[in-house]
Coordinates of C-alpha atoms and ligand atoms in Angstrom, one line a residue:
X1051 CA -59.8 -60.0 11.4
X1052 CA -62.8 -58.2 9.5
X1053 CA -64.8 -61.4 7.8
X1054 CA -63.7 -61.5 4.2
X1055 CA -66.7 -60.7 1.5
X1056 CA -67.0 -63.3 -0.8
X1057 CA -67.6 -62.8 -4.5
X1058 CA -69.7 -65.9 -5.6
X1059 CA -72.9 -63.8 -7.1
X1060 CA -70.0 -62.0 -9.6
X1061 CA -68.3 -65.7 -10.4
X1062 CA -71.7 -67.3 -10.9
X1063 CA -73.2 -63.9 -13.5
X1064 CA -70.1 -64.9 -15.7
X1065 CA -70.0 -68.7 -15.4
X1066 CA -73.5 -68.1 -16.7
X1067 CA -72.4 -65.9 -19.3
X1068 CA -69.6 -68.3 -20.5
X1069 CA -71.8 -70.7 -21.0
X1070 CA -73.6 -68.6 -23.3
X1071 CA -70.8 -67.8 -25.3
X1072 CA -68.3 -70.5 -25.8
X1073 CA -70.6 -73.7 -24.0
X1074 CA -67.9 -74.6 -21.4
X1075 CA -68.3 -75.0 -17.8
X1076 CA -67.4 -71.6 -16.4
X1077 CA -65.5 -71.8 -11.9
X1078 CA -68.2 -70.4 -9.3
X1079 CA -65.7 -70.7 -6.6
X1080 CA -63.3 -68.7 -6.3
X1081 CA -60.6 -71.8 -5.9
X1082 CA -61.8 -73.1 -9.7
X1083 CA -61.7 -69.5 -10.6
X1084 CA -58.3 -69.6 -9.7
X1085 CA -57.4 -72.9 -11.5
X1086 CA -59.3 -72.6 -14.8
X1087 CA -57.9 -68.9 -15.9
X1088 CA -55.5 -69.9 -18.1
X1089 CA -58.1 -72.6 -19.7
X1090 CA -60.7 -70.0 -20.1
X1091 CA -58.2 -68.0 -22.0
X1092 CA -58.4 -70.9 -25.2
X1093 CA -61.5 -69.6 -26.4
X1094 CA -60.5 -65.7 -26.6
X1095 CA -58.1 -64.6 -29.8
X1096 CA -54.6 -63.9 -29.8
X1097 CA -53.2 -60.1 -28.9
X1098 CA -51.0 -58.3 -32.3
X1099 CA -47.4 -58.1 -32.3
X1100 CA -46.1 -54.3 -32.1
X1101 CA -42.2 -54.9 -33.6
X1102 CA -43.4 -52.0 -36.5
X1103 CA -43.7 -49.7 -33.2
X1104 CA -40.9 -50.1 -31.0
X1105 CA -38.5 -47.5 -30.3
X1106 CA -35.1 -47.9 -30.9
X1107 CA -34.0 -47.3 -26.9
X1108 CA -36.8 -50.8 -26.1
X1109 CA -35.6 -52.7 -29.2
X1110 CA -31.9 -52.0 -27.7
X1111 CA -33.0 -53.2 -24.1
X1112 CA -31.3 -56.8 -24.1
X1113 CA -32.1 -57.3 -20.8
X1114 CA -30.1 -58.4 -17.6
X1115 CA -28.6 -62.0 -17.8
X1116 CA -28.1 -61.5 -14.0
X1117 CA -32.1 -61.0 -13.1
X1118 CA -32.2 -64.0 -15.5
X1119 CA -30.5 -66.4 -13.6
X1120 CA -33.2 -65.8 -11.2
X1121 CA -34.6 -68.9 -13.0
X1122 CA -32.6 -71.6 -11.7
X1123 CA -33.6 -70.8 -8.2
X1124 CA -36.4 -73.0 -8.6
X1125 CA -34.4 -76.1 -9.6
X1126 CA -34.2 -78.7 -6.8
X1127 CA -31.5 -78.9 -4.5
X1128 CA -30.0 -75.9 -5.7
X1129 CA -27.5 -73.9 -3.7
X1130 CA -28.1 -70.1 -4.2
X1131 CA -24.3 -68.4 -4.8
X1132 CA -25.7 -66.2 -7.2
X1133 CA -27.7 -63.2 -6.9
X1134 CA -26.1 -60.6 -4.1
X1135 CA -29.3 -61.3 -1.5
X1136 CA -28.6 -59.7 1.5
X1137 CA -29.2 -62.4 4.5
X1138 CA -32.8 -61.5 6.1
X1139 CA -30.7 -62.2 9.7
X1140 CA -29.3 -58.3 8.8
X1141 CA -32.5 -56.5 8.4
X1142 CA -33.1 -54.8 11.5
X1143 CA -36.7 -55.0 11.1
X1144 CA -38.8 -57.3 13.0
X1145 CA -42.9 -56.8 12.2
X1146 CA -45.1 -54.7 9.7
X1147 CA -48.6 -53.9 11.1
X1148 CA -51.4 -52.3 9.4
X1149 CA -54.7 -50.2 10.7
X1150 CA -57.1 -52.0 9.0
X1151 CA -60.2 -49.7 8.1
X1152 CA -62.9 -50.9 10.4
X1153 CA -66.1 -52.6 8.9
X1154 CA -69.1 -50.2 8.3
X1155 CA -68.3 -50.1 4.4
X1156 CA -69.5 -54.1 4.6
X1157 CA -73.0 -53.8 3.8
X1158 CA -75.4 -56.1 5.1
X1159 CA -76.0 -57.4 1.5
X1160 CA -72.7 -58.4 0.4
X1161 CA -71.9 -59.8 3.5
X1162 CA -74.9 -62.1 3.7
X1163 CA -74.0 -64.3 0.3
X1164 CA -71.9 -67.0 2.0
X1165 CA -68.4 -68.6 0.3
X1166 CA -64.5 -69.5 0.5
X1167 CA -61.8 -67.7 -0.1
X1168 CA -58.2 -69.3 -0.2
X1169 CA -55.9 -68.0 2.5
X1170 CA -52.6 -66.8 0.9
X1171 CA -50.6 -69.4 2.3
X1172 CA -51.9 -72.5 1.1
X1173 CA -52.1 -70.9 -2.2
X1174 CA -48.7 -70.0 -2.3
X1175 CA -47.6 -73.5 -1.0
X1176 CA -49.7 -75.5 -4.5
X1177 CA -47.6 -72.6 -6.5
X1178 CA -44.4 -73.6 -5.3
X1179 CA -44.1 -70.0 -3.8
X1180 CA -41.9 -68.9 -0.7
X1181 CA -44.4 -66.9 1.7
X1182 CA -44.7 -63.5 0.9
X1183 CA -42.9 -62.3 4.0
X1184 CA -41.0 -59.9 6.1
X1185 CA -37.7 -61.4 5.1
X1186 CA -38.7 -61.4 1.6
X1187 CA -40.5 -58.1 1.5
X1188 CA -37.4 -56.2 2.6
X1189 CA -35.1 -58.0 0.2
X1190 CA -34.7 -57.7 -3.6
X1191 CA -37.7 -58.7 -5.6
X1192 CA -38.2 -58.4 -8.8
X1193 CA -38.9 -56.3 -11.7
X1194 CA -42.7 -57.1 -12.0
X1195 CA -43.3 -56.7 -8.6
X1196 CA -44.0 -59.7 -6.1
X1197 CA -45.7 -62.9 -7.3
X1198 CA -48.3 -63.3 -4.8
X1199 CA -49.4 -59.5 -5.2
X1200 CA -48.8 -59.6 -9.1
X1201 CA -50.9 -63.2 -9.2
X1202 CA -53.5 -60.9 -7.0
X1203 CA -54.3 -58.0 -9.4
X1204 CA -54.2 -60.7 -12.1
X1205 CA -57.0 -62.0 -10.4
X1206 CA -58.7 -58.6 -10.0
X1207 CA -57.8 -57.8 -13.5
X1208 CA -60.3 -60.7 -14.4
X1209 CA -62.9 -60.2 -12.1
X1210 CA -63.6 -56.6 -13.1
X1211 CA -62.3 -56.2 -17.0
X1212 CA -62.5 -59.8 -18.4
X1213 CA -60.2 -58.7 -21.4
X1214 CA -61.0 -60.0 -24.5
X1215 CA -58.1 -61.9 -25.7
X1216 CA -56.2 -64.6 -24.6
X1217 CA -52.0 -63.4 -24.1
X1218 CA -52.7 -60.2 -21.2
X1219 CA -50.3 -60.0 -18.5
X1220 CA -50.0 -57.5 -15.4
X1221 CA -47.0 -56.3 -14.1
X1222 CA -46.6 -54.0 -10.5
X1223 CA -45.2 -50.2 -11.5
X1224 CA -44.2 -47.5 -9.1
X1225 CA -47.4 -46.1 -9.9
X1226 CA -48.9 -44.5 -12.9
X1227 CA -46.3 -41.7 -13.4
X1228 CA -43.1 -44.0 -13.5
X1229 CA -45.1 -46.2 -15.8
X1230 CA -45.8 -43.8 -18.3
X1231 CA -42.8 -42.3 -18.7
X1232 CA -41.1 -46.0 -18.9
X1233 CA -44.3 -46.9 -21.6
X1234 CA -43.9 -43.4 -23.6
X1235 CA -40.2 -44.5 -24.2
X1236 CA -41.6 -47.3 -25.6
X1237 CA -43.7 -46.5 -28.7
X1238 CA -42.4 -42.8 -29.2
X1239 CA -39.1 -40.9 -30.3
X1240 CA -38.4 -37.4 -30.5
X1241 CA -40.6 -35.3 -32.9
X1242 CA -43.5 -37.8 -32.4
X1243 CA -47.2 -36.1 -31.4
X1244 CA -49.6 -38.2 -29.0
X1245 CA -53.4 -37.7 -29.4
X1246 CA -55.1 -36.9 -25.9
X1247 CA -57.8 -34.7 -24.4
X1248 CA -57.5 -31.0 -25.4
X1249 CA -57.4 -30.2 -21.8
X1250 CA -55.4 -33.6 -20.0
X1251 CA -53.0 -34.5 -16.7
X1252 CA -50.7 -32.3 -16.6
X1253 CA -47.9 -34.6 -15.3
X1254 CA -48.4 -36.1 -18.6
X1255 CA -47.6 -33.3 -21.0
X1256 CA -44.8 -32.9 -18.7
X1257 CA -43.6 -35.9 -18.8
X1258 CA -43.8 -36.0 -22.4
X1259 CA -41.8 -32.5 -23.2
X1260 CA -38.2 -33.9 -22.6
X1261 CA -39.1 -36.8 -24.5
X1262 CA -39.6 -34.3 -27.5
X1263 CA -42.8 -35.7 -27.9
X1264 CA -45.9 -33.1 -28.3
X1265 CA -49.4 -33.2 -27.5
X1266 CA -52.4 -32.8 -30.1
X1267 CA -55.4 -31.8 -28.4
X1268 CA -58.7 -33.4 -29.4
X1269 CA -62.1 -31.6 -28.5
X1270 CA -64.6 -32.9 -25.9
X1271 CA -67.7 -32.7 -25.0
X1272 CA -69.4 -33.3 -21.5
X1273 CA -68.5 -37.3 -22.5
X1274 CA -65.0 -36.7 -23.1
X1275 CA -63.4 -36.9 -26.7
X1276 CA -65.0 -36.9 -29.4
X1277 CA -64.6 -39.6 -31.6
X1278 CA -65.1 -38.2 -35.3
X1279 CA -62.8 -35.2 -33.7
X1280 CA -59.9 -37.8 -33.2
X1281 CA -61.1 -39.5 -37.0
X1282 CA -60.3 -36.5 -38.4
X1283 CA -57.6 -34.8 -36.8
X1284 CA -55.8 -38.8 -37.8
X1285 CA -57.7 -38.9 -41.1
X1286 CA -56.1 -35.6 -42.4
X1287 CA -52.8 -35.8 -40.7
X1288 CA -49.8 -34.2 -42.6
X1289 CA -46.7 -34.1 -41.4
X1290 CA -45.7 -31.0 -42.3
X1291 CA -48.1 -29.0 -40.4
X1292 CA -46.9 -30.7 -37.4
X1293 CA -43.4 -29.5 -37.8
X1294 CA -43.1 -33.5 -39.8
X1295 CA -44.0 -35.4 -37.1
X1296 CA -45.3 -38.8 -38.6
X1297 CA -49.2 -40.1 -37.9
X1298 CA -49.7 -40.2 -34.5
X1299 CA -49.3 -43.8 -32.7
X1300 CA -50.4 -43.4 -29.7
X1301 CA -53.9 -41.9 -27.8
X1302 CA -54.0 -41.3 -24.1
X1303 CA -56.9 -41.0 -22.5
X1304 CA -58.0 -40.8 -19.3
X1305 CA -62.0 -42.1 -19.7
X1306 CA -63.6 -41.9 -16.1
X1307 CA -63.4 -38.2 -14.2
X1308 CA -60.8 -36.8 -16.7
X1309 CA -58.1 -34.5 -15.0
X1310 CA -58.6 -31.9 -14.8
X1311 CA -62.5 -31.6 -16.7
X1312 CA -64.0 -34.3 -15.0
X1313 CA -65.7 -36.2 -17.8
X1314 CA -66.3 -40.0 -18.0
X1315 CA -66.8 -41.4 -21.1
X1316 CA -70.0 -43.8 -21.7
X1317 CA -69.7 -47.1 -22.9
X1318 CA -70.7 -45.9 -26.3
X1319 CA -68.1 -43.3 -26.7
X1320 CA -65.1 -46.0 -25.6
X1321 CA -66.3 -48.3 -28.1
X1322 CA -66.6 -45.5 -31.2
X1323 CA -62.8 -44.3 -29.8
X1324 CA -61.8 -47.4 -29.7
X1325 CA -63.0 -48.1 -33.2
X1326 CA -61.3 -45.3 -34.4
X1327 CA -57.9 -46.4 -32.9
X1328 CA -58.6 -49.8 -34.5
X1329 CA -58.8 -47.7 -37.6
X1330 CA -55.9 -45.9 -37.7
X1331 CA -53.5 -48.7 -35.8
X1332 CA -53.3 -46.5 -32.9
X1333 CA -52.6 -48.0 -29.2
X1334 CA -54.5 -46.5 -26.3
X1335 CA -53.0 -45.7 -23.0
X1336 CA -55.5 -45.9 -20.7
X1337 CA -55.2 -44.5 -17.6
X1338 CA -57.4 -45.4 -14.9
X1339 CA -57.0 -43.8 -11.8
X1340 CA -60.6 -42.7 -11.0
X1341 CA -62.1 -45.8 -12.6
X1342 CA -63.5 -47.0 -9.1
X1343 CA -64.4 -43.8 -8.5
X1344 CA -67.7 -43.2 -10.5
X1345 CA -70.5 -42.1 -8.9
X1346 CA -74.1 -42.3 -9.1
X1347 CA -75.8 -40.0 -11.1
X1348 CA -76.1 -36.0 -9.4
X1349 CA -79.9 -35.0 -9.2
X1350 CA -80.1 -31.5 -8.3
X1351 CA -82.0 -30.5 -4.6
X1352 CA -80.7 -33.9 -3.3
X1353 CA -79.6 -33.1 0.4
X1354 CA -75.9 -32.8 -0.5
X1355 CA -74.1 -34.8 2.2
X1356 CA -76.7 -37.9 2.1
X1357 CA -74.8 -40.8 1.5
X1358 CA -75.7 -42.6 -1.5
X1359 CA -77.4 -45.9 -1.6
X1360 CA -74.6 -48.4 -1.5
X1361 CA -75.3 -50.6 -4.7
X1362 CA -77.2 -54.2 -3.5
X1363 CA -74.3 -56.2 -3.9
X1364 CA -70.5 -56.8 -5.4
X1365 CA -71.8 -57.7 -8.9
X1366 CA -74.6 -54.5 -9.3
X1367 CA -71.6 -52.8 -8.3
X1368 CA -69.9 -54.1 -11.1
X1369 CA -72.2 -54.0 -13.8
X1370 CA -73.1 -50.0 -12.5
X1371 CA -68.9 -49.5 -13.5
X1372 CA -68.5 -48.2 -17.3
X1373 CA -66.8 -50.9 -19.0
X1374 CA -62.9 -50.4 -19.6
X1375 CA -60.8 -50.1 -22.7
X1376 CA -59.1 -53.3 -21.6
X1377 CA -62.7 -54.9 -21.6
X1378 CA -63.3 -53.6 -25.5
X1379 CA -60.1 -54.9 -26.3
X1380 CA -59.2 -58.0 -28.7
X1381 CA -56.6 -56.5 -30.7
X1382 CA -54.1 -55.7 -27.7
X1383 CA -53.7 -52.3 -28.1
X1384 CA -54.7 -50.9 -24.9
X1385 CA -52.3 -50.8 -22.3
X1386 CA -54.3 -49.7 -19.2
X1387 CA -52.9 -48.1 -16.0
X1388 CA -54.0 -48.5 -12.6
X1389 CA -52.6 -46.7 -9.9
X1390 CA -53.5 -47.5 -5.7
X1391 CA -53.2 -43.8 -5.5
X1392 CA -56.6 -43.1 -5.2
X1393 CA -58.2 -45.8 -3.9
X1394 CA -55.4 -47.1 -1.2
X1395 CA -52.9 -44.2 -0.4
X1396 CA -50.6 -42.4 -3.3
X1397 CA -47.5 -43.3 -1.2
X1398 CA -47.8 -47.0 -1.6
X1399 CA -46.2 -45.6 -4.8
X1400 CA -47.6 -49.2 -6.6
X1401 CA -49.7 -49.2 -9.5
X1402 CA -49.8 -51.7 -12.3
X1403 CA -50.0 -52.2 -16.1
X1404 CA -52.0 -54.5 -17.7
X1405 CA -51.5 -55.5 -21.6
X1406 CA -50.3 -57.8 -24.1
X1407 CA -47.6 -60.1 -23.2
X1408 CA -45.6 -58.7 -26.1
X1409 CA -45.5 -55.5 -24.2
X1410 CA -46.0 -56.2 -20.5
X1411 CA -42.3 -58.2 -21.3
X1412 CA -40.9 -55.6 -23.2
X1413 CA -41.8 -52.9 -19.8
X1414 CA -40.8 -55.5 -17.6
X1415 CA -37.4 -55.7 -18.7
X1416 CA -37.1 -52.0 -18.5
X1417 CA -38.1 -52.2 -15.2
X1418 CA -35.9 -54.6 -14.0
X1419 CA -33.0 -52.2 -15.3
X1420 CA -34.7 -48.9 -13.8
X1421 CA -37.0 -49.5 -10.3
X1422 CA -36.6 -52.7 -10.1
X1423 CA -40.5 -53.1 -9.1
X1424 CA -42.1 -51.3 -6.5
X1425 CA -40.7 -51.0 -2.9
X1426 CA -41.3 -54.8 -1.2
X1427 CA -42.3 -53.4 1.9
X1428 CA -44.7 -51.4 0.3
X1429 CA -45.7 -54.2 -1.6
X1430 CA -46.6 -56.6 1.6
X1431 CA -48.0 -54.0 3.1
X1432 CA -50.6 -53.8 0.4
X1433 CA -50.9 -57.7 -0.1
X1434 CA -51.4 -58.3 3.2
X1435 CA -54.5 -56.1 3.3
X1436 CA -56.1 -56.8 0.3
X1437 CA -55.3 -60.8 0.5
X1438 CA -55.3 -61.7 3.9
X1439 CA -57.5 -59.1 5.3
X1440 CA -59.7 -58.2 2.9
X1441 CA -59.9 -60.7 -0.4
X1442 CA -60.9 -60.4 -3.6
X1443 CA -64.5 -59.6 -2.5
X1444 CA -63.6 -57.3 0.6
X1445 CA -61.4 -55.1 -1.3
X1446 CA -64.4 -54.5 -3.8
X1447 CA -66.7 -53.2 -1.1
X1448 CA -64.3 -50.7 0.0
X1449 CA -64.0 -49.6 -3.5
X1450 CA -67.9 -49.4 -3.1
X1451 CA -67.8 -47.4 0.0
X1452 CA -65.3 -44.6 -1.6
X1453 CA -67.7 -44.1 -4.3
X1454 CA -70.5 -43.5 -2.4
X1455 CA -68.0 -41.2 -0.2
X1456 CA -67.0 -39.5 -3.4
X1457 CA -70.7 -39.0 -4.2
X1458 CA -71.1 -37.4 -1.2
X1459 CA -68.5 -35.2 -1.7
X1460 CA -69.2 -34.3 -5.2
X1461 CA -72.7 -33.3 -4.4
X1462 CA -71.4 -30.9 -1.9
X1463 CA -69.3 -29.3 -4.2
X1464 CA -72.5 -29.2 -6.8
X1465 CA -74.6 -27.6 -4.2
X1466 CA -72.5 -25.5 -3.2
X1467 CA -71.5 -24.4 -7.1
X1468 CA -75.5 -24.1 -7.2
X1469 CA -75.7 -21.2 -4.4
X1470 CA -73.0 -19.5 -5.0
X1471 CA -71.7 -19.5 -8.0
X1472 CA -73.2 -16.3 -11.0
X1473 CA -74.6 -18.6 -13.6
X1474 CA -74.5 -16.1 -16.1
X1475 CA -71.2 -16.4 -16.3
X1476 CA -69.8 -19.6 -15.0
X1477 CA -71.0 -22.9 -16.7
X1478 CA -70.4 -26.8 -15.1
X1479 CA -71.4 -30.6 -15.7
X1480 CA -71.5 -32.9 -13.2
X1481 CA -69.0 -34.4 -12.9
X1482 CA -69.8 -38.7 -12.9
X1483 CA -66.4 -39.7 -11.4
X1484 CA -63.1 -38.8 -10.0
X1485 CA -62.3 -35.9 -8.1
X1486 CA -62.5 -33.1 -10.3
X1487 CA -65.1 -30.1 -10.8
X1488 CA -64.5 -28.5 -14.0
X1489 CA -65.5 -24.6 -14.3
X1490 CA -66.0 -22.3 -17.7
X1491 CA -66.3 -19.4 -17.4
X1492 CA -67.4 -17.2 -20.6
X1493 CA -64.6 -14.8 -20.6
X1494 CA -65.9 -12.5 -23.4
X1495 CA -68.2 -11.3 -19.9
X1496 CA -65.1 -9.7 -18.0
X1497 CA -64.9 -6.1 -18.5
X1498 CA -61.6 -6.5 -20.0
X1499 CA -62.5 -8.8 -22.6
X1500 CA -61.9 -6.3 -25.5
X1501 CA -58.5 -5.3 -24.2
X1502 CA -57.0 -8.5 -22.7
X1503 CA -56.0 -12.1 -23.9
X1504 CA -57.8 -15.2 -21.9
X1505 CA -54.5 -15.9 -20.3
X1506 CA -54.5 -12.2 -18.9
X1507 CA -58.2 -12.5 -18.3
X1508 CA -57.0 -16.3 -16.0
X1509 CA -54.5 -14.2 -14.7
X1510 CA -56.5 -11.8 -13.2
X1511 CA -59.3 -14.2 -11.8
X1512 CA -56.6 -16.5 -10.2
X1513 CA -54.8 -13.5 -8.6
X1514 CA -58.5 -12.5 -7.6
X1515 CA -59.4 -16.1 -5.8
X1516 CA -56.2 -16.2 -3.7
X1517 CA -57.0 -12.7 -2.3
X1518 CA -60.3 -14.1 -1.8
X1519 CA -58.7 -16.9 0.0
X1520 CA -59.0 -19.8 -2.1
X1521 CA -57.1 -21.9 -4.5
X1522 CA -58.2 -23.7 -7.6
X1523 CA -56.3 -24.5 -10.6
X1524 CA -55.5 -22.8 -13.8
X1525 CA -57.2 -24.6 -17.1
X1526 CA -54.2 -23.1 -19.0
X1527 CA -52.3 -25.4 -17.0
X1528 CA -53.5 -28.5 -18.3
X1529 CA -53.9 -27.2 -21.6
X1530 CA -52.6 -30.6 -24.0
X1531 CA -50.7 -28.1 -26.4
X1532 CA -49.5 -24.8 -24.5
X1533 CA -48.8 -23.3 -28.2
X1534 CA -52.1 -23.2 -29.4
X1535 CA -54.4 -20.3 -29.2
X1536 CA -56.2 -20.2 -26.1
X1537 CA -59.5 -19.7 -26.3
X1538 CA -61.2 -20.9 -23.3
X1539 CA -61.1 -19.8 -19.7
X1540 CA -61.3 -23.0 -17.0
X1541 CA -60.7 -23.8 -13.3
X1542 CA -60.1 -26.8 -11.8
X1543 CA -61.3 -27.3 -8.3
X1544 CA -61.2 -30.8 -6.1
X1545 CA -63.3 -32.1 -3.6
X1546 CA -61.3 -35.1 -2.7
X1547 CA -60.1 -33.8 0.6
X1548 CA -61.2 -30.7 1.7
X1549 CA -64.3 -31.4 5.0
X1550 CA -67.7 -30.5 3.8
X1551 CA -67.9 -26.9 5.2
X1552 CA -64.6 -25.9 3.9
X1553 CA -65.6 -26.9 0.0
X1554 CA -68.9 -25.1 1.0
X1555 CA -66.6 -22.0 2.6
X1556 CA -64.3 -22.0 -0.7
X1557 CA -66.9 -22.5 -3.5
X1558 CA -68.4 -19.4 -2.1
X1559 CA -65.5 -17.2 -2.2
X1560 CA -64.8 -18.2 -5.4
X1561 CA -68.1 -17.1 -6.8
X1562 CA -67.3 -13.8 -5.0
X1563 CA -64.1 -13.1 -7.0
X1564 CA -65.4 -14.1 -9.8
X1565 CA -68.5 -11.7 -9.2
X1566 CA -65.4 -8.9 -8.7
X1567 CA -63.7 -9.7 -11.5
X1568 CA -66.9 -9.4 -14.3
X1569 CA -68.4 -6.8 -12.3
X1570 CA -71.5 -8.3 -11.1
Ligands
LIG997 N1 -52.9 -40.2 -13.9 C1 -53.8 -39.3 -13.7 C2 -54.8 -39.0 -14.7 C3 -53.8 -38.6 -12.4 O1 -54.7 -37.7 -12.2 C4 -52.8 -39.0 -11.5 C5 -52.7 -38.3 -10.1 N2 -53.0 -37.0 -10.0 C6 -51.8 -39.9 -11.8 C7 -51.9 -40.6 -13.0 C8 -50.7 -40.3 -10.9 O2 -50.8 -41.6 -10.5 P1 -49.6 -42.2 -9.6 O3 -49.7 -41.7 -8.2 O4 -50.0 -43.7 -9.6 O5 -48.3 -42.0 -10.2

């Protein structure tokens, strides 16, 4: 087994900093970490109740008196003829083994502060939990996903976010998608508008459209949305010129590399958006896919595949992270999304919500009616790496590796952009995390422009790229409302997966069609 990293310099920084604040004794192990979370929680304030925001297919949900019954599983003695288990004896399964990623992401620093980690089995025993194994991987679970895995990203939850108030709660999703969908049934009903990005995930939109819910775009800048843009679009809202849809309730948001443009909002930015939610009693899906995935900052020359210094240790790693919504929050009104997608491997298919209690329960009991929680192989699988092999401080230092392997990655694509790309006519910002590189490109240039709309214009310069031999995205597709007028010509490429010469290769051919297309 690869040694576990242990994560006493980030315990000590906040037992310092909570005796600052509330003068109690803060853990700097990670076993009184453990026991004093629920303690620490007395000092924070209490998350709001959302009843006046419920849809009427969540206040309907009454829940499953069958899952329920789970409860009395724990009383002593008991004889279990209740839920229909399957017996473990039938699964014709015998082992799960992993490839654990070997150890060069350790870096000397992190792995020189010394410390304990619990193993997951005596922890699980002092919890009165059954072992998170095969035979209870491959049978039901439940709803929220497995204890010991839940109990695990509650854990991470703390360490990296610290929310602000006292009644949060995680629970496992099959990933981000699924959980959207199940949190947009939540607080919206046909006619309703959400507030996001002018230019957001397209799954989202998507996933929004049968809903009959629509999406009103909010203008960014190179830091994402703009705050006074959202205060004012929320400030003057009337119904009727959004075919009487009521005052938005909801803002989703991607903050760190937004898909598809890229940008990461500062600390500053989150806290005036926040402000503005606060304002207008709007909750804030946050969704967090890239949050690990912030880089260090892009200084043009630099030799592009260099990897970057790895930060000196867990908690500079930490502190270099743009602090979440979840982190802002004391009102509970962020529900935030994290997804293994891009960190572990998409088809884990397990992400999680984090959020008030009020509404972690209310998504938990649609989930026991709809996945039933994420697959419990797929679960183990996961747990067993990031407990058992890994820990708390281990799995941090392999988020640390991927961003300095996304750095390197982005910088290529930069450079590249750099040489090949007509400047005149194509304009970028470096993107600070994620996987995207966002490209405008001033379409009132193209010969055309007189005669043809942007869309014919995006059109053309797509159709132009593929004949060039390579494929980036449309910006029309990501555009948050399809029915406005389209005034802006964008492309979308990645440099998540593509080896270094090939993103070198493509960037190049791009810049030749696009030198076709304007005539240059
Ligand atoms: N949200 C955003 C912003 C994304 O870019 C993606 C993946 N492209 C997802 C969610 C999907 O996450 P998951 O795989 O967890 O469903």
């Amino acid at each position: 087994l690869t040694a576990k990293i242990p994560i006493n310099d980030i315990l000590n920084r906040r037992a310092k900093a909570q005796q600052a604040q509330w003068g109690v004794a803060a853990p700097t192990s990670m076993d009184a970490f453990r026991i004093n979370r629920q303690q620490q929680q007395e000092h924070k304030p209490k998350a709001k109740r959302w009843d006046h925001y419920l849809s009427h297919e969540t206040t309907s949900r009454t829940g499953s008196a069958l899952k329920d019954a789970a409860k009395w599983l724990g009383t002593p003695g008991i004889i279990s003829l209740g839920g229909g288990l399957p017996s473990s004896e039938y699964f014709p399964f015998a082992s799960l083994s992993i490839k654990v990623p070997q150890a060069p992401f350790f870096s000397e620093a992190a792995t020189a502060q010394s410390g304990t980690l619990l193993t997951a089995g005596k922890h699980d025993l002092a919890e009165g939990l059954s072992i998170f194994d095969i035979a209870t991987a491959f049978n039901y679970g439940q709803g929220s996903g497995a204890a010991q895995l839940l109990r695990w990203i509650s854990e991470h939850t703390e360490l990296v976010h610290e929310p602000g108030y006292a009644d949060w709660a995680c629970t496992m999703t099959v990933g981000s998608t699924a959980a959207l969908d199940m949190l947009l049934r939540m607080f919206t009903r046909a006619g309703d508008v959400v507030v996001s990005e002018e230019y957001t995930f397209a799954s989202a939109v998507d996933t929004m459209r049968p809903l009959g819910v629509r999406v009103a775009g909010v203008a960014v800048d190179a830091e994402g949305m703009l705050p006074a843009a959202l205060d004012g679009l929320l400030e003057a809202w009337d119904p009727a010129a959004h075919a009487g849809a009521r005052k938005p309730r909801v803002l989703y948001t991607v903050p760190s590399g937004q898909n598809p443009t890229g940008a990461t909002q500062s600390g500053a930015r989150r806290a005036a958006l926040y402000a503005v939610c606060r304002k207008h009693d709007v909750i804030v899906f946050e969704d967090e896919p890239y949050y690990f995935l912030q880089m260090d900052p892009y200084s043009a020359g630099a030799e592009a595949d260099t990897p970057a210094a790895a930060p000196a240790s867990l908690a500079e790693f930490l502190d270099a992270l743009v602090p979440s919504y979840l982190h802002l929050d004391t009102d509970g009104r962020v529900v935030r999304l994290d997804s293994f997608s891009k960190v572990l491997a998409p088809g884990t298919r397990i992400g999680w919500i984090t959020g008030s209690e009020q509404i972690v329960g209310l998504f938990r009991k649609h989930a026991d009616l709809c996945t039933q929680g994420p697959s419990g192989v797929s679960q183990l699988m996961v747990f067993k790496l990031l407990d058992e092999h890994w820990g708390h401080g281990g799995y941090l230092a392999w988020l640390m590796h991927l961003r300095a392997e996304y750095t390197a990655r982005r910088n290529v694509i930069l450079q590249a952009a750099e040489q090949h790309l007509p400047r005149e006519v194509v304009q970028w910002t470096p993107p600070m995390a994620g996987m995207f590189f966002w490209m405008g490109l001033d379409w009132k240039r193209h010969p055309d422009a007189a005669s043809k709309s942007v869309m014919e214009i995006e059109e053309q310069v797509f159709m132009r790229s593929i004949e060039h031999g390579v494929l980036v995205m449309r910006g029309s597709w990501f555009r948050a409302d399809a029915d406005s007028e389209m005034t802006s010509l964008f492309f979308r490429a990645t440099f998540a997966a593509a080896p270094f010469d090939k993103i070198q290769e493509a960037i190049r051919r791009f810049g030749e069609a696009i030198r076709v297309e304007f005539g240059l």
